[in-house]
Coordinates of C-alpha atoms in Angstrom, one line a residue:
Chain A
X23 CA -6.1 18.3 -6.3
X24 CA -7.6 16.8 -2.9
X25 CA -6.0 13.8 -3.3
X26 CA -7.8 10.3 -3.1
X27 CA -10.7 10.9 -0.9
X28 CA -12.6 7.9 1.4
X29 CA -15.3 7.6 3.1
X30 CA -16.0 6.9 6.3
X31 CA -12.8 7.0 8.2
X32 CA -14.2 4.4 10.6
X33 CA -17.0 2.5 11.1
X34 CA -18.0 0.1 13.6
X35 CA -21.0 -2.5 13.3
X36 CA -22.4 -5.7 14.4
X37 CA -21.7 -8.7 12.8
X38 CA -24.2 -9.6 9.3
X39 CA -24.7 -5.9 8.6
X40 CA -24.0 -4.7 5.3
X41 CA -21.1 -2.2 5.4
X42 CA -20.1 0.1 2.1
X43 CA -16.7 1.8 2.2
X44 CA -16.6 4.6 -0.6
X45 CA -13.6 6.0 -2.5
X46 CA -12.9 8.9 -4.8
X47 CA -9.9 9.2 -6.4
X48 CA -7.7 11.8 -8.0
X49 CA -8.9 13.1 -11.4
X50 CA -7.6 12.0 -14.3
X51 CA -6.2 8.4 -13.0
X52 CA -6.9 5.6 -14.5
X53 CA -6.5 2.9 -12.3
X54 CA -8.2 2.0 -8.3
X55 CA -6.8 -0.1 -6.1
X56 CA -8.6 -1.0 -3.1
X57 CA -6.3 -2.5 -0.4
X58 CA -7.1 -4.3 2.8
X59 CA -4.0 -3.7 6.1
X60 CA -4.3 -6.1 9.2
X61 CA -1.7 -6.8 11.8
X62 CA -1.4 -10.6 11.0
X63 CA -1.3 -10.0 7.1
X64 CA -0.4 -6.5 6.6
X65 CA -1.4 -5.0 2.9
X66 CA -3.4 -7.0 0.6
X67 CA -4.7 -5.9 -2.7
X68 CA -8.6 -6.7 -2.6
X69 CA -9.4 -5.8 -6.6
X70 CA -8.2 -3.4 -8.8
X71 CA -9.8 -1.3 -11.4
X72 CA -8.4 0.4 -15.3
X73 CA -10.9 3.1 -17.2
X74 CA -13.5 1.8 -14.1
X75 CA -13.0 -1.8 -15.4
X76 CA -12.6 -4.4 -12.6
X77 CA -9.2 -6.6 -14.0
X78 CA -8.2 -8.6 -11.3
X79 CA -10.6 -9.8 -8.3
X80 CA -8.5 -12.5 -7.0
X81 CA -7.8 -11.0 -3.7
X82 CA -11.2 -10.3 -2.9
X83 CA -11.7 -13.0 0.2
X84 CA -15.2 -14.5 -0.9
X85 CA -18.4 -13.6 -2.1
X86 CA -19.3 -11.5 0.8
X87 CA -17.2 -8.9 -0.7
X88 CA -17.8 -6.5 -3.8
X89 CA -16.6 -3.6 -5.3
X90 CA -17.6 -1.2 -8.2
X91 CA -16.5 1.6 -10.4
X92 CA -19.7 3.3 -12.1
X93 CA -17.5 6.1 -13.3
X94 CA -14.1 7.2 -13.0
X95 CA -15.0 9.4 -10.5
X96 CA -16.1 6.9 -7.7
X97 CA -16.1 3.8 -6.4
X98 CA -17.6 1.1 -3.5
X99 CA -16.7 -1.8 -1.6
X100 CA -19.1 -3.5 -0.3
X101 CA -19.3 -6.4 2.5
X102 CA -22.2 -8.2 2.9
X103 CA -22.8 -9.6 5.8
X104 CA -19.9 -8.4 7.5
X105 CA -18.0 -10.8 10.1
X106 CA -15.8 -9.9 12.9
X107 CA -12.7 -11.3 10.5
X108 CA -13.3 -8.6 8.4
X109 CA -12.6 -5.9 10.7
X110 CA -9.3 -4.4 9.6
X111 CA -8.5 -0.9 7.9
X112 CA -9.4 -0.7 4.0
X113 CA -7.1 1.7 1.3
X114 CA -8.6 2.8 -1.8
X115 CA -5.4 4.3 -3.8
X116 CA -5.5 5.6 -7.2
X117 CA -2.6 5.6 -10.2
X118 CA -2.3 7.5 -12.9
X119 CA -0.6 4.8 -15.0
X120 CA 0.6 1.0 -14.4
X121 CA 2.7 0.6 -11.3
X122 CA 6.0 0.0 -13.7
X123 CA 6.0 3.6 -13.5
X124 CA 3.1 5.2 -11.4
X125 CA 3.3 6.4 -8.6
X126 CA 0.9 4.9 -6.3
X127 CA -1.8 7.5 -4.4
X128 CA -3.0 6.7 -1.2
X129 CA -6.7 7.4 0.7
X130 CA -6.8 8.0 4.5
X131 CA -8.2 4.4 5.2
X132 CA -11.4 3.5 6.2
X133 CA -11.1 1.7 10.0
X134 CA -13.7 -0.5 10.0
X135 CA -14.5 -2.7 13.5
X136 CA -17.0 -5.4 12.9
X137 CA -18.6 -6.3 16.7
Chain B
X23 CA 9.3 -17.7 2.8
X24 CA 7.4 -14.3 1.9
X25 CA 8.3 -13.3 -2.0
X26 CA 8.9 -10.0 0.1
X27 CA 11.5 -10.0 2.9
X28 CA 12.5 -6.6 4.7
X29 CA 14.6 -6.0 7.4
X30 CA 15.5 -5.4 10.1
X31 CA 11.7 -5.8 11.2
X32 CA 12.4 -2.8 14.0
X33 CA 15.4 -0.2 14.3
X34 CA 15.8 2.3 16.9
X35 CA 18.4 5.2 16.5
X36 CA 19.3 8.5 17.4
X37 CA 18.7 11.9 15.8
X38 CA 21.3 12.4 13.0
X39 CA 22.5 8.8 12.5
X40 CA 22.5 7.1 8.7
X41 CA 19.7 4.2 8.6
X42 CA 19.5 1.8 5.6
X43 CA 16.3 -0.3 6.0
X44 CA 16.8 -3.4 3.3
X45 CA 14.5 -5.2 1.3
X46 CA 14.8 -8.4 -0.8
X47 CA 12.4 -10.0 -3.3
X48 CA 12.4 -13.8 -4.8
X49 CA 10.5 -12.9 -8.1
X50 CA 11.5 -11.0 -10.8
X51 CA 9.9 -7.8 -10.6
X52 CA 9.4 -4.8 -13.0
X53 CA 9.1 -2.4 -10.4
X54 CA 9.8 -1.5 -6.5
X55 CA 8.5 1.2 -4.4
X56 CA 8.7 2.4 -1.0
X57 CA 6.3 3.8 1.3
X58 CA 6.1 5.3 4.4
X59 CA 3.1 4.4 6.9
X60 CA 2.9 7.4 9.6
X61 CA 1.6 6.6 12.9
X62 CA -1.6 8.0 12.7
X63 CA -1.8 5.2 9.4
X64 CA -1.7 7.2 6.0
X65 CA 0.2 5.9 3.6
X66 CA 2.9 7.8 0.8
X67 CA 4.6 6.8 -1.6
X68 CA 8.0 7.8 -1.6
X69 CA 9.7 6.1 -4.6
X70 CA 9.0 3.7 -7.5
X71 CA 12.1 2.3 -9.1
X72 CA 13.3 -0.1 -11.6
X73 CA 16.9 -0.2 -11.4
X74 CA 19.7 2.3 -10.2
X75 CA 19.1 4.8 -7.7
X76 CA 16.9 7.9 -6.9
X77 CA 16.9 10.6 -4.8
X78 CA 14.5 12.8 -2.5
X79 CA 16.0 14.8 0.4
X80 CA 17.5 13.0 2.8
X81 CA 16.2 9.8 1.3
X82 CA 18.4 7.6 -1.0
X83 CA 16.7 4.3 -2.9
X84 CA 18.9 1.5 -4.6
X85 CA 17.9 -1.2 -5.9
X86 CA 20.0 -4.0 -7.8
X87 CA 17.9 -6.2 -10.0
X88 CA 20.9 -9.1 -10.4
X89 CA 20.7 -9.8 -6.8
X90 CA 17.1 -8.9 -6.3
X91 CA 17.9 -6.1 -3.5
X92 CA 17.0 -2.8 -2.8
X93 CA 17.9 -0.5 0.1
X94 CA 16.2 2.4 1.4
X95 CA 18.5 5.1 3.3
X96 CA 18.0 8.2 5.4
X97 CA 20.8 10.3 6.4
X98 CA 20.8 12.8 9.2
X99 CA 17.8 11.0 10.7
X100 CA 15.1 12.8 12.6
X101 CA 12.2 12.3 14.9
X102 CA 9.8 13.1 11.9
X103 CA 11.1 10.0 10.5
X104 CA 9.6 7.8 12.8
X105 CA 7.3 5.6 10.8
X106 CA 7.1 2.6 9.4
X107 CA 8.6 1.7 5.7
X108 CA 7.3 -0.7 3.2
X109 CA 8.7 -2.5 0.4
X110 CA 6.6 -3.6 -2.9
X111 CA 7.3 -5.2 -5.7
X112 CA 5.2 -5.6 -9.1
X113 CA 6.3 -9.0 -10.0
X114 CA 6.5 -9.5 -13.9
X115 CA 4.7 -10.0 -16.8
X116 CA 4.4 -6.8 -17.9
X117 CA 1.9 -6.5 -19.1
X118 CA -1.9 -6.6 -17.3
X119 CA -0.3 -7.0 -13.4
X120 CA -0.5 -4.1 -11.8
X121 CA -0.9 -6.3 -8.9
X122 CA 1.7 -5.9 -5.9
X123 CA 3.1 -8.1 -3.1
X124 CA 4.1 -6.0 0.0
X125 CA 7.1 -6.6 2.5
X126 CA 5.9 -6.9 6.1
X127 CA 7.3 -3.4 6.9
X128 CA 9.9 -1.8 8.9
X129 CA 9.1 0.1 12.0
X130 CA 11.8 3.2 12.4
X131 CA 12.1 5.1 15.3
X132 CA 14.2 7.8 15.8
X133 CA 15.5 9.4 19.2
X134 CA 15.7 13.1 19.9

């Protein structure tokens, strides 16, 4: 397998663009993470989906941010408008069961630099 | 305080020597794992644990539930270890959470 697949690997853009970060994960795992790294806070989980059901948004920082799961094959997170605050680098990771006793899968990152 | 405390935050050693990085937690957790952040930023997982101890290689994790503690340990260190090592824990209930709280990290370094 190819492993959990995102897209792009870094973006930069002015502030108030729209900026979508894209994720495929591995086949046949059944739940999404999408996690957010930055020097002052380190790894944060943003949202996370099960069968391409969103279950827990709480992370997600405000309304400028969304995320979907259309299939089980791919999914987006969205920020719009972006803010310089935002810029940080975004994991999408994929489990094949509940992380009592998956293993976690991890995506490159997507770098993203908001000017 | 973090619900997620590693240390030490930075460690420095020579080829070949033991390292233990530590970890402790305030919550009680179902789950711990470890993963390794390489310098150019991918992350792996390296182990998931609930109690006792597993091996991979040169890696060793413990983790002791009673006294909310694990340990991570390398023996006969090497350069390619160089990285930095996170702790997470899945706090409980069981059931619906797969949500988890990271450690700040701990940056290894290892001298040829």
């Amino acid at each position: 397998d190819a492993g959990v697949i995102q897209s792009p690997r870094h973006e930069v853009t002015e502030m108030g663009q729209e900026v979508t970060l894209r994720c495929k994960p591995i086949s046949g795992h059944d739940y999404l993470f999408w996690y957010r790294q930055t020097m002052m806070r380190g790894l944060e989980l943003l949202i996370y989906f099960n069968n391409n059901v969103p279950i827990d948004d709480s992370g997600m920082p405000e309304d400028r941010f969304s995320a979907k799961m259309p299939n089980a094959s791919f999914s987006t997170l969205k920020i719009q408008p972006s803010e310089p605050r935002d810029s940080a680098v975004y994991f999408c990771a994929s489990s094949r069961e509940g992380l009592n006793t998956g293993e976690l899968f991890f995506g490159e990152g997507s770098r993203l630099t908001v000017l | 305080k973090n619900e997620v405390e590693q240390s030490p935050q930075n460690l420095t050693a020579q080829e070949g020597e033991f390292i233990t990085i530590n970890c402790s937690y305030s919550v009680g957790i179902s789950a711990l794992h470890w993963l390794q952040q390489h310098p150019g930023g991918g992350i792996v997982s390296l182990f998931m644990l609930s109690s006792g101890k597993k091996k991979h290689g040169r890696l060793i994790a413990t983790i002791n539930i009673q006294e909310k503690h694990s340990s991570l340990h390398i023996t006969a260190s090497h350069p390619r270890d160089s990285a930095v090592y996170i702790c997470a824990v899945r706090s409980l209930p069981n059931f619906g959470n797969e949500k988890l709280t990271f450690g700040t990290g701990t940056r290894l370094t290892i001298i040829p």
